[in-house]
Amino acid sequence: MQSAAQAYFGAQSYLDENTNGCTQLDNVWNVAGSSDGGFGSIPAAKALQALDNRILNVFAGAPYLDANIQLRFVFGR
């Protein structure tokens, strides 16, 4: 959550400094992550939402936490 908020404020600050305040971030977001980032995409979306942003989609492409479950699914056992 902290890294999402930090990225948001960092991007906003960068735009303010480099466009003399003429460009603003839109408050509509798609949040995506894979592997460890997939596990963090849902808390990141919640953090952005807490900053009055609208979340359109959240994609969490993360592996199973338990390899036994994944292998049973793959091999049908």
Short mmCIF file of N, CA and C in Angstrom, two decimals:
data_model
loop_
_atom_site.label_atom_id
_atom_site.label_comp_id
_atom_site.label_asym_id
_atom_site.label_seq_id
_atom_site.Cartn_x
_atom_site.Cartn_y
_atom_site.Cartn_z
N MET A 1 0.82 -1.18 0.00
CA MET A 1 0.00 0.00 0.00
C MET A 1 0.87 1.25 0.00
N GLN A 2 1.92 1.20 0.77
CA GLN A 2 2.79 2.37 0.85
C GLN A 2 3.47 2.65 -0.48
N SER A 3 3.90 1.61 -1.19
CA SER A 3 4.58 1.83 -2.46
C SER A 3 3.62 2.38 -3.51
N ALA A 4 2.35 1.98 -3.47
CA ALA A 4 1.37 2.52 -4.42
C ALA A 4 1.16 4.00 -4.16
N ALA A 5 1.01 4.37 -2.90
CA ALA A 5 0.83 5.78 -2.56
C ALA A 5 2.08 6.58 -2.92
N GLN A 6 3.25 6.01 -2.67
CA GLN A 6 4.50 6.69 -2.99
C GLN A 6 4.65 6.89 -4.50
N ALA A 7 4.30 5.88 -5.29
CA ALA A 7 4.36 6.00 -6.75
C ALA A 7 3.37 7.05 -7.25
N TYR A 8 2.19 7.08 -6.67
CA TYR A 8 1.16 8.05 -7.04
C TYR A 8 1.66 9.47 -6.79
N PHE A 9 2.13 9.73 -5.57
CA PHE A 9 2.61 11.08 -5.24
C PHE A 9 3.86 11.44 -6.02
N GLY A 10 4.72 10.46 -6.28
CA GLY A 10 5.92 10.71 -7.08
C GLY A 10 5.58 11.10 -8.51
N ALA A 11 4.64 10.38 -9.12
CA ALA A 11 4.22 10.71 -10.49
C ALA A 11 3.55 12.08 -10.53
N GLN A 12 2.74 12.37 -9.54
CA GLN A 12 2.06 13.66 -9.49
C GLN A 12 3.09 14.80 -9.33
N SER A 13 4.08 14.59 -8.48
CA SER A 13 5.13 15.58 -8.27
C SER A 13 5.95 15.79 -9.54
N TYR A 14 6.29 14.70 -10.22
CA TYR A 14 7.05 14.78 -11.47
C TYR A 14 6.29 15.60 -12.51
N LEU A 15 5.00 15.32 -12.65
CA LEU A 15 4.20 16.08 -13.63
C LEU A 15 4.11 17.55 -13.26
N ASP A 16 3.93 17.84 -11.98
CA ASP A 16 3.86 19.24 -11.54
C ASP A 16 5.15 19.99 -11.86
N GLU A 17 6.28 19.34 -11.59
CA GLU A 17 7.58 19.99 -11.81
C GLU A 17 7.91 20.15 -13.29
N ASN A 18 7.56 19.17 -14.12
CA ASN A 18 7.99 19.18 -15.51
C ASN A 18 6.97 19.74 -16.49
N THR A 19 5.77 20.03 -16.03
CA THR A 19 4.77 20.61 -16.93
C THR A 19 4.22 21.92 -16.37
N ASN A 20 4.91 22.46 -15.37
CA ASN A 20 4.47 23.71 -14.73
C ASN A 20 3.02 23.64 -14.27
N GLY A 21 2.58 22.47 -13.83
CA GLY A 21 1.22 22.30 -13.32
C GLY A 21 0.16 22.21 -14.39
N CYS A 22 0.57 22.13 -15.67
CA CYS A 22 -0.41 22.09 -16.78
C CYS A 22 -0.98 20.69 -17.01
N THR A 23 -0.32 19.66 -16.51
CA THR A 23 -0.78 18.28 -16.69
C THR A 23 -1.07 17.68 -15.33
N GLN A 24 -2.23 17.08 -15.19
CA GLN A 24 -2.62 16.45 -13.93
C GLN A 24 -2.90 14.97 -14.17
N LEU A 25 -2.67 14.16 -13.15
CA LEU A 25 -3.02 12.75 -13.23
C LEU A 25 -4.54 12.60 -13.21
N ASP A 26 -5.03 11.69 -14.03
CA ASP A 26 -6.46 11.36 -13.95
C ASP A 26 -6.65 10.49 -12.72
N ASN A 27 -7.84 10.46 -12.19
CA ASN A 27 -8.06 9.68 -10.97
C ASN A 27 -8.71 8.33 -11.27
N VAL A 28 -8.50 7.81 -12.47
CA VAL A 28 -9.03 6.50 -12.87
C VAL A 28 -7.84 5.58 -13.14
N TRP A 29 -7.85 4.40 -12.50
CA TRP A 29 -6.68 3.51 -12.55
C TRP A 29 -7.06 2.07 -12.89
N ASN A 30 -6.14 1.40 -13.58
CA ASN A 30 -6.10 -0.05 -13.70
C ASN A 30 -4.86 -0.48 -12.93
N VAL A 31 -4.99 -1.46 -12.07
CA VAL A 31 -3.86 -1.91 -11.26
C VAL A 31 -3.57 -3.35 -11.65
N ALA A 32 -2.29 -3.63 -11.96
CA ALA A 32 -1.90 -4.98 -12.37
C ALA A 32 -0.60 -5.37 -11.71
N GLY A 33 -0.46 -6.63 -11.42
CA GLY A 33 0.78 -7.14 -10.87
C GLY A 33 0.89 -8.62 -11.14
N SER A 34 2.12 -9.10 -11.24
CA SER A 34 2.31 -10.53 -11.43
C SER A 34 3.35 -11.02 -10.43
N SER A 35 3.29 -12.28 -10.14
CA SER A 35 4.12 -12.92 -9.14
C SER A 35 3.91 -12.22 -7.78
N ASP A 36 4.97 -11.75 -7.13
CA ASP A 36 4.79 -11.07 -5.84
C ASP A 36 3.96 -9.80 -6.00
N GLY A 37 4.10 -9.13 -7.14
CA GLY A 37 3.31 -7.94 -7.41
C GLY A 37 1.82 -8.25 -7.53
N GLY A 38 1.50 -9.47 -7.93
CA GLY A 38 0.09 -9.87 -7.99
C GLY A 38 -0.55 -9.91 -6.62
N PHE A 39 0.22 -10.37 -5.65
CA PHE A 39 -0.29 -10.39 -4.28
C PHE A 39 -0.47 -8.96 -3.75
N GLY A 40 0.36 -8.04 -4.24
CA GLY A 40 0.29 -6.66 -3.77
C GLY A 40 -0.66 -5.78 -4.55
N SER A 41 -1.21 -6.28 -5.66
CA SER A 41 -2.05 -5.42 -6.50
C SER A 41 -3.36 -5.04 -5.81
N ILE A 42 -3.92 -5.92 -5.01
CA ILE A 42 -5.18 -5.61 -4.34
C ILE A 42 -4.97 -4.57 -3.23
N PRO A 43 -3.97 -4.73 -2.35
CA PRO A 43 -3.72 -3.66 -1.38
C PRO A 43 -3.33 -2.34 -2.04
N ALA A 44 -2.60 -2.42 -3.16
CA ALA A 44 -2.23 -1.19 -3.88
C ALA A 44 -3.47 -0.49 -4.40
N ALA A 45 -4.41 -1.24 -4.93
CA ALA A 45 -5.66 -0.65 -5.42
C ALA A 45 -6.44 -0.01 -4.28
N LYS A 46 -6.43 -0.65 -3.12
CA LYS A 46 -7.13 -0.08 -1.96
C LYS A 46 -6.46 1.22 -1.52
N ALA A 47 -5.14 1.28 -1.58
CA ALA A 47 -4.42 2.50 -1.20
C ALA A 47 -4.75 3.63 -2.17
N LEU A 48 -4.77 3.33 -3.46
CA LEU A 48 -5.12 4.36 -4.45
C LEU A 48 -6.57 4.80 -4.27
N GLN A 49 -7.43 3.87 -3.96
CA GLN A 49 -8.84 4.20 -3.72
C GLN A 49 -8.99 5.11 -2.50
N ALA A 50 -8.18 4.89 -1.49
CA ALA A 50 -8.22 5.72 -0.29
C ALA A 50 -7.77 7.15 -0.58
N LEU A 51 -7.04 7.34 -1.69
CA LEU A 51 -6.59 8.67 -2.11
C LEU A 51 -7.59 9.30 -3.09
N ASP A 52 -8.84 8.85 -3.05
CA ASP A 52 -9.93 9.37 -3.90
C ASP A 52 -9.73 9.10 -5.38
N ASN A 53 -9.20 7.92 -5.69
CA ASN A 53 -9.07 7.48 -7.07
C ASN A 53 -10.11 6.42 -7.35
N ARG A 54 -10.50 6.30 -8.61
CA ARG A 54 -11.47 5.28 -9.02
C ARG A 54 -10.70 4.13 -9.65
N ILE A 55 -10.94 2.92 -9.19
CA ILE A 55 -10.26 1.73 -9.70
C ILE A 55 -11.17 1.04 -10.69
N LEU A 56 -10.70 0.90 -11.94
CA LEU A 56 -11.49 0.22 -12.96
C LEU A 56 -11.32 -1.29 -12.90
N ASN A 57 -10.07 -1.74 -12.85
CA ASN A 57 -9.76 -3.18 -12.85
C ASN A 57 -8.57 -3.45 -11.95
N VAL A 58 -8.58 -4.62 -11.35
CA VAL A 58 -7.42 -5.10 -10.61
C VAL A 58 -7.09 -6.48 -11.17
N PHE A 59 -5.86 -6.64 -11.62
CA PHE A 59 -5.41 -7.94 -12.14
C PHE A 59 -4.31 -8.45 -11.22
N ALA A 60 -4.53 -9.60 -10.65
CA ALA A 60 -3.55 -10.22 -9.76
C ALA A 60 -3.11 -11.53 -10.38
N GLY A 61 -2.03 -11.51 -11.12
CA GLY A 61 -1.50 -12.72 -11.74
C GLY A 61 -0.43 -13.33 -10.85
N ALA A 62 -0.85 -14.00 -9.82
CA ALA A 62 0.10 -14.55 -8.86
C ALA A 62 -0.02 -16.07 -8.81
N PRO A 63 1.07 -16.74 -8.50
CA PRO A 63 1.01 -18.20 -8.39
C PRO A 63 0.31 -18.61 -7.10
N TYR A 64 -0.05 -19.89 -7.05
CA TYR A 64 -0.62 -20.44 -5.82
C TYR A 64 0.40 -20.33 -4.69
N LEU A 65 -0.07 -20.16 -3.50
CA LEU A 65 0.83 -20.14 -2.35
C LEU A 65 1.27 -21.54 -1.95
N ASP A 66 0.50 -22.54 -2.33
CA ASP A 66 0.78 -23.92 -1.95
C ASP A 66 0.98 -24.75 -3.21
N ALA A 67 2.18 -25.23 -3.44
CA ALA A 67 2.49 -26.01 -4.65
C ALA A 67 1.68 -27.29 -4.73
N ASN A 68 1.30 -27.89 -3.61
CA ASN A 68 0.50 -29.11 -3.63
C ASN A 68 -0.85 -28.87 -4.30
N ILE A 69 -1.46 -27.74 -4.03
CA ILE A 69 -2.74 -27.40 -4.65
C ILE A 69 -2.56 -27.22 -6.15
N GLN A 70 -1.49 -26.51 -6.54
CA GLN A 70 -1.24 -26.27 -7.96
C GLN A 70 -0.99 -27.58 -8.70
N LEU A 71 -0.20 -28.47 -8.13
CA LEU A 71 0.12 -29.73 -8.80
C LEU A 71 -1.12 -30.62 -8.90
N ARG A 72 -1.98 -30.63 -7.88
CA ARG A 72 -3.23 -31.40 -7.97
C ARG A 72 -4.11 -30.87 -9.09
N PHE A 73 -4.13 -29.55 -9.26
CA PHE A 73 -4.93 -28.94 -10.32
C PHE A 73 -4.35 -29.32 -11.69
N VAL A 74 -3.02 -29.25 -11.84
CA VAL A 74 -2.37 -29.54 -13.13
C VAL A 74 -2.56 -31.01 -13.51
N PHE A 75 -2.37 -31.91 -12.55
CA PHE A 75 -2.40 -33.34 -12.85
C PHE A 75 -3.73 -33.99 -12.58
N GLY A 76 -4.71 -33.24 -12.09
CA GLY A 76 -6.03 -33.77 -11.87
C GLY A 76 -6.14 -34.79 -10.74
N ARG A 77 -5.31 -34.67 -9.73
CA ARG A 77 -5.33 -35.61 -8.61
C ARG A 77 -5.57 -34.90 -7.32
#
